[in-house]
PDB file of C-alpha atoms in Angstrom:
ATOM      1  CA  UNK D   1       0.000   0.000   0.000  1.00 75.00           C
ATOM      2  CA  UNK D   2       2.788   2.425   0.884  1.00 92.00           C
ATOM      3  CA  UNK D   3       4.470   1.783  -2.482  1.00 92.00           C
ATOM      4  CA  UNK D   4       1.364   2.912  -4.345  1.00 95.00           C
ATOM      5  CA  UNK D   5       1.244   6.114  -2.335  1.00 95.00           C
ATOM      6  CA  UNK D   6       4.873   6.913  -3.163  1.00 96.00           C
ATOM      7  CA  UNK D   7       4.291   6.096  -6.853  1.00 96.00           C
ATOM      8  CA  UNK D   8       1.228   8.355  -6.965  1.00 97.00           C
ATOM      9  CA  UNK D   9       3.130  11.166  -5.252  1.00 97.00           C
ATOM     10  CA  UNK D  10       6.040  10.822  -7.686  1.00 97.00           C
ATOM     11  CA  UNK D  11       3.703  10.725 -10.697  1.00 98.00           C
ATOM     12  CA  UNK D  12       1.945  13.872  -9.474  1.00 98.00           C
ATOM     13  CA  UNK D  13       5.244  15.755  -9.199  1.00 98.00           C
ATOM     14  CA  UNK D  14       6.371  14.550 -12.628  1.00 98.00           C
ATOM     15  CA  UNK D  15       3.105  15.762 -14.163  1.00 98.00           C
ATOM     16  CA  UNK D  16       3.409  19.152 -12.444  1.00 98.00           C
ATOM     17  CA  UNK D  17       7.019  19.609 -13.548  1.00 98.00           C
ATOM     18  CA  UNK D  18       6.146  18.668 -17.139  1.00 98.00           C
ATOM     19  CA  UNK D  19       3.236  21.126 -17.106  1.00 98.00           C
ATOM     20  CA  UNK D  20       5.430  23.940 -15.786  1.00 98.00           C
ATOM     21  CA  UNK D  21       8.076  23.184 -18.416  1.00 98.00           C
ATOM     22  CA  UNK D  22       5.381  23.349 -21.098  1.00 98.00           C
ATOM     23  CA  UNK D  23       4.171  26.720 -19.790  1.00 98.00           C
ATOM     24  CA  UNK D  24       7.708  28.077 -19.741  1.00 98.00           C
ATOM     25  CA  UNK D  25       8.286  26.984 -23.356  1.00 98.00           C
ATOM     26  CA  UNK D  26       5.021  28.586 -24.494  1.00 98.00           C
ATOM     27  CA  UNK D  27       5.815  31.805 -22.609  1.00 98.00           C
ATOM     28  CA  UNK D  28       9.263  31.929 -24.181  1.00 98.00           C
ATOM     29  CA  UNK D  29       7.822  31.498 -27.686  1.00 97.00           C
ATOM     30  CA  UNK D  30       5.184  34.160 -27.021  1.00 97.00           C
ATOM     31  CA  UNK D  31       7.825  36.590 -25.760  1.00 97.00           C
ATOM     32  CA  UNK D  32       9.925  35.925 -28.854  1.00 97.00           C
ATOM     33  CA  UNK D  33       6.930  36.518 -31.150  1.00 96.00           C
ATOM     34  CA  UNK D  34       6.085  39.789 -29.393  1.00 96.00           C
ATOM     35  CA  UNK D  35       9.662  41.043 -29.826  1.00 96.00           C
ATOM     36  CA  UNK D  36       9.555  40.034 -33.477  1.00 96.00           C
ATOM     37  CA  UNK D  37       6.308  41.949 -34.021  1.00 94.00           C
ATOM     38  CA  UNK D  38       7.720  45.032 -32.291  1.00 94.00           C
ATOM     39  CA  UNK D  39      10.753  44.944 -34.587  1.00 93.00           C
ATOM     40  CA  UNK D  40       8.538  44.511 -37.664  1.00 92.00           C
ATOM     41  CA  UNK D  41       6.457  47.557 -36.703  1.00 89.00           C
ATOM     42  CA  UNK D  42       9.338  50.002 -36.698  1.00 73.00           C
TER      43      UNK D  42
END
């Protein structure tokens, strides 16, 4: 029983870390696109 609890806890952290990494990648791309649009405007 204790093994399942540890596995569930580990899986939850892995999912959260993957989600945060995905958000960071999307934010980075968005920031890059915004800078590109600002340069294209001038």
